[in-house]
Amino acid sequence: METSDKDLIEEKTGSEKIFDGNLLHVYKDTVKLPNGGEATREWIKHPGASAVIPLTDDGQVILVKQYRYPIGRITLEIPAGKLDAPDEDPLLCAERELSEETGYKAEEITKLTTIATTVGFSNEYIHLYAATGLTAGKQHTDEDEFINVVKMPLEKAVELVLKGEIYDSKSVTAILMLERSRKEK
């Protein structure tokens, strides 16, 4: 028996803010289920973010290495950061993060896609871009950011994704999408 998508929708009947932080705002909502039952949903409100994969003229990608406290590991990622406001243009955020985290500026930035990072408990969307026509400059991170810039061939980054050594979802998505788009040209 086939059902329609409307048979999947949960209707919010109540909401309580249970934590209000600088970045994250945690809610506990009560919902009416499609079958008439009731449940609670805990979720995190996030302003959204942008990320950019910089590609040099000779096929190198510029990545950033940093310590990620929640997972207790140093990660290799593409430059990224949160939107300063929910209505900030994601392209401007991508340009800012590229400059801050790597020092590079781009002649051209093109949209790859937008991903929902953790749909089970957050409304965060990250807008993914590719940057080309790069000009090197001086890195100027936030005072609480400690980032090393790493340059490697795109093929090496793909290899690290496939070996599970690059595992950050935005970076995996952008690296594989960039590789695919270059093969299609």
XYZ file of N, CA and C in Angstrom:
555
model
N 0.838 -1.185 0.000
C 0.000 0.000 0.000
C 0.883 1.249 0.000
N 0.657 2.122 -0.954
C 1.461 3.321 -1.103
C 0.866 4.471 -0.300
N 1.747 5.229 0.351
C 1.307 6.401 1.106
C 1.922 7.648 0.495
N 1.356 8.787 0.835
C 1.910 10.041 0.324
C 2.849 10.648 1.368
N 3.647 11.597 0.933
C 4.583 12.253 1.842
C 3.871 12.956 2.993
N 2.649 13.427 2.771
C 1.940 14.124 3.855
C 1.679 13.183 5.032
N 1.746 11.883 4.792
C 1.567 10.905 5.865
C 2.820 10.761 6.731
N 3.852 11.541 6.442
C 5.097 11.492 7.195
C 5.308 12.723 8.085
N 4.521 13.758 7.861
C 4.735 15.049 8.513
C 4.331 15.017 9.984
N 5.234 15.564 10.815
C 4.955 15.737 12.241
C 4.593 17.201 12.477
N 3.589 17.449 13.303
C 3.120 18.802 13.563
C 3.549 19.240 14.962
N 4.273 20.367 15.037
C 4.715 20.883 16.335
C 3.516 21.384 17.124
N 3.412 20.921 18.372
C 2.320 21.371 19.242
C 2.831 22.155 20.444
N 4.141 22.127 20.668
C 4.730 22.881 21.766
C 6.229 22.949 21.599
N 6.846 23.957 22.217
C 8.293 24.120 22.099
C 8.839 24.786 23.348
N 9.996 24.287 23.798
C 10.671 24.855 24.958
C 12.157 24.990 24.632
N 12.701 26.197 24.841
C 14.146 26.402 24.650
C 14.819 25.894 25.915
N 15.704 24.889 25.753
C 16.334 24.315 26.946
C 17.796 24.736 27.112
N 18.382 25.362 26.074
C 19.727 25.905 26.188
C 19.883 27.004 25.152
N 20.469 28.132 25.553
C 20.662 29.258 24.652
C 22.123 29.683 24.716
N 22.940 29.158 23.800
C 24.370 29.453 23.793
C 24.731 30.520 22.779
N 26.041 30.726 22.608
C 26.519 31.695 21.625
C 26.276 31.214 20.199
N 26.512 29.938 19.960
C 26.357 29.363 18.616
C 25.095 28.515 18.520
N 24.864 27.689 19.518
C 23.791 26.711 19.453
C 22.638 27.069 20.391
N 21.445 26.774 19.913
C 20.232 26.989 20.688
C 19.471 25.671 20.648
N 19.276 25.065 21.816
C 18.688 23.728 21.891
C 17.220 23.834 22.299
N 16.379 23.120 21.563
C 14.939 23.119 21.798
C 14.456 21.707 22.096
N 13.376 21.647 22.859
C 12.666 20.393 23.086
C 11.222 20.663 22.667
N 10.838 20.061 21.542
C 9.502 20.268 20.990
C 8.622 19.054 21.229
N 7.353 19.307 21.353
C 6.350 18.252 21.382
C 5.703 18.236 20.001
N 5.537 17.033 19.448
C 4.956 16.916 18.113
C 3.812 15.909 18.106
N 2.882 16.177 17.208
C 1.810 15.213 16.928
C 2.285 14.371 15.754
N 2.305 13.062 15.943
C 2.778 12.136 14.922
C 1.708 11.891 13.866
N 2.101 11.412 12.690
C 1.127 11.129 11.632
C 0.018 10.159 12.066
N 0.311 9.271 13.024
C -0.708 8.312 13.479
C -1.556 8.851 14.622
N -1.356 10.154 14.970
C -2.131 10.764 16.046
C -1.441 10.724 17.399
N -0.384 9.942 17.536
C 0.360 9.880 18.797
C 1.168 11.146 19.032
N 1.853 11.174 20.163
C 2.649 12.335 20.518
C 4.083 11.899 20.838
N 5.051 12.755 20.545
C 6.459 12.467 20.833
C 7.193 13.771 21.104
N 8.412 13.654 21.617
C 9.253 14.835 21.793
C 10.419 14.759 20.816
N 10.855 15.926 20.401
C 11.993 16.051 19.487
C 12.934 17.098 20.067
N 14.175 16.687 20.356
C 15.200 17.621 20.789
C 16.038 17.968 19.554
N 16.242 19.257 19.350
C 16.973 19.664 18.168
C 17.739 20.964 18.424
N 18.746 21.201 17.572
C 19.625 22.354 17.692
C 19.374 23.315 16.533
N 19.133 24.572 16.894
C 18.986 25.631 15.897
C 20.369 26.207 15.621
N 20.736 26.275 14.350
C 22.064 26.742 13.928
C 21.870 27.805 12.842
N 22.699 28.854 12.813
C 22.508 29.920 11.823
C 22.864 29.531 10.389
N 23.532 28.404 10.206
C 23.973 28.016 8.874
C 25.435 28.372 8.686
N 26.020 27.868 7.601
C 27.450 28.067 7.374
C 27.757 27.996 5.882
N 28.969 28.380 5.556
C 29.488 28.231 4.199
C 30.861 27.586 4.284
N 31.214 26.868 3.239
C 32.525 26.230 3.140
C 32.979 26.336 1.697
N 34.296 26.349 1.514
C 34.832 26.548 0.166
C 36.050 25.659 -0.033
N 36.106 25.027 -1.206
C 37.277 24.226 -1.550
C 38.088 25.016 -2.586
N 39.239 25.542 -2.157
C 40.076 26.317 -3.063
C 40.920 25.384 -3.939
N 40.963 25.680 -5.236
C 41.703 24.872 -6.208
C 42.674 25.763 -6.964
N 43.957 25.441 -6.870
C 44.977 26.227 -7.574
C 44.973 25.875 -9.059
N 45.635 26.705 -9.843
C 45.709 26.477 -11.291
C 46.379 25.157 -11.640
N 47.270 24.664 -10.755
C 47.969 23.403 -11.036
C 47.309 22.188 -10.359
N 46.022 22.330 -9.941
C 45.279 21.175 -9.444
C 45.475 20.844 -7.973
N 46.008 21.776 -7.196
C 46.177 21.562 -5.755
C 44.953 22.123 -5.023
N 44.539 21.455 -3.961
C 43.493 22.006 -3.101
C 44.148 22.546 -1.835
N 43.533 23.574 -1.289
C 44.021 24.194 -0.061
C 43.081 23.742 1.054
N 43.628 23.005 2.011
C 42.840 22.497 3.134
C 43.362 23.102 4.429
N 42.585 22.940 5.485
C 43.013 23.436 6.792
C 43.018 22.287 7.784
N 44.018 22.315 8.644
C 44.154 21.305 9.682
C 43.916 22.017 11.007
N 43.003 21.453 11.817
C 42.711 22.063 13.112
C 42.192 21.026 14.095
N 42.295 21.367 15.361
C 41.795 20.486 16.415
C 40.306 20.740 16.581
N 39.521 19.666 16.596
C 38.073 19.767 16.789
C 37.717 19.180 18.141
N 37.423 20.051 19.069
C 37.187 19.665 20.457
C 36.093 18.605 20.622
N 34.917 18.742 19.972
C 33.855 17.742 20.213
C 34.252 16.305 19.922
N 35.140 16.092 18.946
C 35.558 14.720 18.641
C 36.960 14.422 19.155
N 37.637 15.418 19.725
C 38.954 15.214 20.303
C 40.017 14.809 19.305
N 39.920 15.342 18.078
C 40.859 14.945 17.018
C 41.259 16.150 16.178
N 42.420 16.036 15.568
C 42.832 17.000 14.555
C 42.234 16.537 13.237
N 41.619 17.457 12.519
C 40.950 17.112 11.266
C 41.585 17.870 10.101
N 41.397 17.337 8.919
C 41.783 17.983 7.671
C 40.480 18.322 6.963
N 40.246 19.607 6.726
C 38.950 20.080 6.225
C 39.136 21.160 5.171
N 38.043 21.492 4.521
C 38.027 22.676 3.673
C 37.710 23.869 4.577
N 38.147 25.079 4.201
C 37.839 26.260 5.002
C 36.329 26.465 5.109
N 35.878 26.831 6.318
C 34.442 26.994 6.544
C 34.190 27.848 7.772
N 32.983 28.358 7.853
C 32.585 29.098 9.037
C 31.103 29.388 9.008
N 30.594 29.762 10.171
C 29.157 30.012 10.285
C 28.796 31.371 9.696
N 27.565 31.466 9.265
C 27.042 32.745 8.798
C 26.988 33.696 9.989
N 27.343 34.955 9.781
C 27.288 35.926 10.867
C 25.855 36.239 11.274
N 24.919 36.031 10.351
C 23.489 36.217 10.618
C 22.741 35.280 9.680
N 21.547 34.834 10.082
C 20.809 33.899 9.221
C 20.545 34.434 7.807
N 20.515 35.767 7.639
C 20.256 36.337 6.310
C 21.530 36.777 5.585
N 22.725 36.428 6.138
C 23.962 36.770 5.445
C 24.043 35.987 4.136
N 24.552 36.622 3.103
C 24.750 35.957 1.819
C 25.814 34.871 2.015
N 25.477 33.598 1.772
C 26.444 32.509 1.965
C 27.722 32.674 1.135
N 27.629 33.311 -0.036
C 28.809 33.552 -0.864
C 29.785 34.494 -0.157
N 29.269 35.529 0.470
C 30.134 36.457 1.208
C 30.804 35.757 2.384
N 30.074 34.875 3.037
C 30.635 34.098 4.140
C 31.766 33.203 3.618
N 31.565 32.561 2.483
C 32.593 31.688 1.898
C 33.850 32.490 1.565
N 33.681 33.674 0.975
C 34.825 34.528 0.648
C 35.582 34.934 1.918
N 34.838 35.299 2.946
C 35.443 35.714 4.214
C 36.243 34.577 4.840
N 35.649 33.392 4.901
C 36.322 32.247 5.520
C 37.549 31.816 4.726
N 37.471 31.866 3.410
C 38.629 31.557 2.575
C 39.787 32.487 2.931
N 39.505 33.761 3.014
C 40.533 34.751 3.327
C 41.062 34.588 4.745
N 40.161 34.472 5.721
C 40.581 34.369 7.120
C 41.422 33.120 7.376
N 40.926 31.975 6.921
C 41.560 30.702 7.279
C 42.779 30.363 6.440
N 42.836 30.854 5.203
C 43.963 30.481 4.326
C 44.779 31.666 3.838
N 44.201 32.850 3.862
C 44.864 34.021 3.299
C 44.608 34.195 1.802
N 43.989 33.212 1.158
C 43.757 33.287 -0.281
C 42.496 34.091 -0.613
N 42.549 34.728 -1.790
C 41.380 35.364 -2.390
C 41.160 34.667 -3.725
N 39.900 34.636 -4.168
C 39.564 33.930 -5.403
C 39.004 34.881 -6.454
N 39.381 34.626 -7.689
C 38.827 35.359 -8.820
C 37.389 34.895 -9.081
N 37.182 33.591 -8.898
C 35.853 33.017 -9.164
C 35.487 32.016 -8.065
N 34.267 32.151 -7.571
C 33.722 31.186 -6.612
C 32.389 30.706 -7.161
N 32.271 29.385 -7.304
C 31.038 28.813 -7.853
C 30.395 27.887 -6.829
N 29.090 27.878 -6.835
C 28.330 27.055 -5.895
C 28.382 25.598 -6.342
N 28.688 24.703 -5.386
C 28.644 23.265 -5.649
C 27.284 22.707 -5.250
N 26.877 22.965 -3.995
C 25.601 22.462 -3.482
C 25.378 23.020 -2.084
N 24.273 22.664 -1.495
C 23.992 22.938 -0.082
C 23.659 21.612 0.568
N 24.276 21.355 1.729
C 24.019 20.102 2.436
C 23.405 20.383 3.802
N 22.570 19.468 4.251
C 22.059 19.479 5.619
C 22.970 18.531 6.392
N 23.634 19.039 7.421
C 24.727 18.292 8.034
C 24.293 17.150 8.939
N 23.316 17.386 9.776
C 22.909 16.384 10.767
C 21.398 16.463 10.941
N 20.659 15.938 9.988
C 19.210 16.118 9.914
C 18.443 15.519 11.086
N 19.067 14.642 11.848
C 18.389 14.013 12.973
C 18.276 14.903 14.198
N 19.145 15.944 14.293
C 19.067 16.786 15.483
C 19.465 18.243 15.265
N 19.642 18.687 14.024
C 20.012 20.078 13.790
C 19.421 20.568 12.474
N 19.166 21.881 12.419
C 18.671 22.478 11.174
C 19.796 23.144 10.383
N 21.064 22.795 10.677
C 22.205 23.421 10.012
C 22.287 23.013 8.540
N 22.434 24.039 7.703
C 22.750 23.863 6.291
C 24.114 24.487 6.043
N 24.937 23.816 5.236
C 26.219 24.389 4.824
C 26.209 24.535 3.305
N 26.507 25.741 2.858
C 26.592 26.052 1.436
C 28.021 25.778 0.992
N 28.193 24.919 0.001
C 29.518 24.509 -0.465
C 29.870 25.198 -1.783
N 31.095 25.714 -1.837
C 31.585 26.438 -3.009
C 32.950 25.896 -3.430
N 33.295 26.152 -4.693
C 34.641 25.898 -5.204
C 35.234 27.244 -5.595
N 36.491 27.455 -5.251
C 37.160 28.723 -5.545
C 38.337 28.478 -6.485
N 38.449 29.306 -7.524
C 39.551 29.216 -8.483
C 40.107 30.612 -8.753
N 41.209 30.657 -9.489
C 41.863 31.932 -9.750
C 42.393 32.528 -8.459
N 43.116 31.702 -7.711
C 43.535 32.079 -6.363
C 44.754 33.002 -6.353
N 44.725 33.920 -5.400
C 45.857 34.787 -5.106
C 46.179 34.616 -3.634
N 47.447 34.312 -3.344
C 47.863 34.090 -1.953
C 47.916 35.411 -1.200
N 47.623 35.330 0.084
C 47.691 36.485 0.971
C 48.058 36.013 2.360
N 47.761 36.828 3.353
C 48.107 36.509 4.733
C 46.884 35.979 5.478
N 47.060 34.842 6.107
C 46.018 34.228 6.940
C 45.711 35.164 8.110
N 44.431 35.321 8.452
C 44.042 36.178 9.577
C 42.854 35.552 10.306
N 43.155 34.488 11.039
C 42.123 33.732 11.748
C 41.589 34.519 12.945
N 40.447 34.048 13.466
C 39.906 34.591 14.701
C 40.885 34.281 15.824
N 40.843 35.047 16.911
C 41.837 34.865 17.978
C 41.738 33.519 18.686
N 40.597 32.829 18.560
C 40.462 31.509 19.187
C 40.597 30.364 18.185
N 41.079 30.672 16.960
C 41.282 29.654 15.927
C 42.768 29.410 15.715
N 43.152 28.143 15.697
C 44.532 27.753 15.438
C 44.495 26.772 14.274
N 44.946 27.238 13.115
C 44.763 26.505 11.861
C 46.073 26.445 11.093
N 46.423 25.257 10.612
C 47.543 25.093 9.684
C 46.982 24.878 8.287
N 47.563 25.541 7.314
C 47.139 25.408 5.916
C 47.931 24.273 5.276
N 47.218 23.413 4.537
C 47.822 22.258 3.878
C 47.436 22.293 2.400
N 48.428 22.132 1.538
C 48.188 22.117 0.096
C 48.529 20.734 -0.423
N 47.640 20.174 -1.254
C 47.902 18.857 -1.840
C 47.135 18.712 -3.147
N 47.581 17.792 -4.009
C 46.836 17.544 -5.245
C 45.408 17.072 -4.927
N 44.454 17.498 -5.746
C 43.066 17.066 -5.567
C 42.993 15.541 -5.505
N 43.766 14.852 -6.337
C 43.738 13.385 -6.357
C 44.143 12.800 -5.005
N 45.103 13.434 -4.343
C 45.540 12.981 -3.015
C 44.414 13.195 -1.997
N 43.715 14.312 -2.084
C 42.584 14.571 -1.174
C 41.487 13.523 -1.380
N 41.216 13.170 -2.633
C 40.220 12.124 -2.922
C 40.674 10.806 -2.297
N 41.952 10.490 -2.450
C 42.503 9.260 -1.872
C 42.319 9.256 -0.346
N 42.564 10.379 0.311
C 42.403 10.475 1.768
C 40.935 10.324 2.179
N 40.021 10.823 1.345
C 38.587 10.616 1.603
C 38.273 9.126 1.540
N 38.719 8.468 0.485
C 38.405 7.058 0.275
C 39.049 6.154 1.325
N 40.172 6.611 1.920
C 40.826 5.852 2.981
C 40.254 6.196 4.367
N 39.312 7.132 4.409
C 38.708 7.513 5.685
C 39.566 8.457 6.511
N 40.576 9.052 5.911
C 41.440 9.980 6.644
C 40.927 11.415 6.593
N 40.141 11.747 5.584
C 39.342 12.975 5.576
C 37.914 12.486 5.740
N 37.284 12.847 6.856
C 35.963 12.294 7.195
C 34.939 13.356 7.560
N 35.337 14.594 7.580
C 34.410 15.691 7.822
C 33.434 15.765 6.642
N 32.142 15.743 6.925
C 31.141 15.569 5.862
C 31.163 16.668 4.813
N 31.318 17.925 5.219
C 31.343 19.003 4.225
C 32.548 18.868 3.308
N 33.676 18.454 3.886
C 34.904 18.307 3.113
C 34.826 17.116 2.168
N 34.310 15.994 2.656
C 34.124 14.807 1.811
C 33.246 15.161 0.611
N 32.120 15.809 0.876
C 31.185 16.164 -0.190
C 31.840 17.087 -1.206
N 32.495 18.144 -0.741
C 33.098 19.119 -1.653
C 34.236 18.509 -2.471
N 35.081 17.722 -1.831
C 36.206 17.100 -2.538
C 35.702 16.178 -3.640
N 34.731 15.331 -3.314
C 34.221 14.394 -4.322
C 33.441 15.109 -5.420
N 32.699 16.162 -5.067
C 31.963 16.913 -6.095
C 32.925 17.660 -7.017
N 33.984 18.217 -6.446
C 34.962 18.930 -7.276
C 35.667 17.959 -8.222
N 36.054 16.810 -7.707
C 36.691 15.816 -8.563
C 35.762 15.419 -9.705
N 34.514 15.160 -9.376
C 33.521 14.753 -10.399
C 33.349 15.835 -11.445
N 33.238 17.094 -11.019
C 33.020 18.178 -11.962
C 34.228 18.367 -12.890
N 35.436 18.136 -12.380
C 36.638 18.259 -13.211
C 36.730 17.133 -14.222
N 36.246 15.938 -13.856
C 36.265 14.800 -14.795
C 35.268 15.007 -15.924
N 34.185 15.738 -15.634
C 33.132 15.956 -16.617
C 33.508 17.029 -17.643
N 34.563 17.790 -17.362
C 34.965 18.870 -18.292
C 35.802 18.341 -19.423
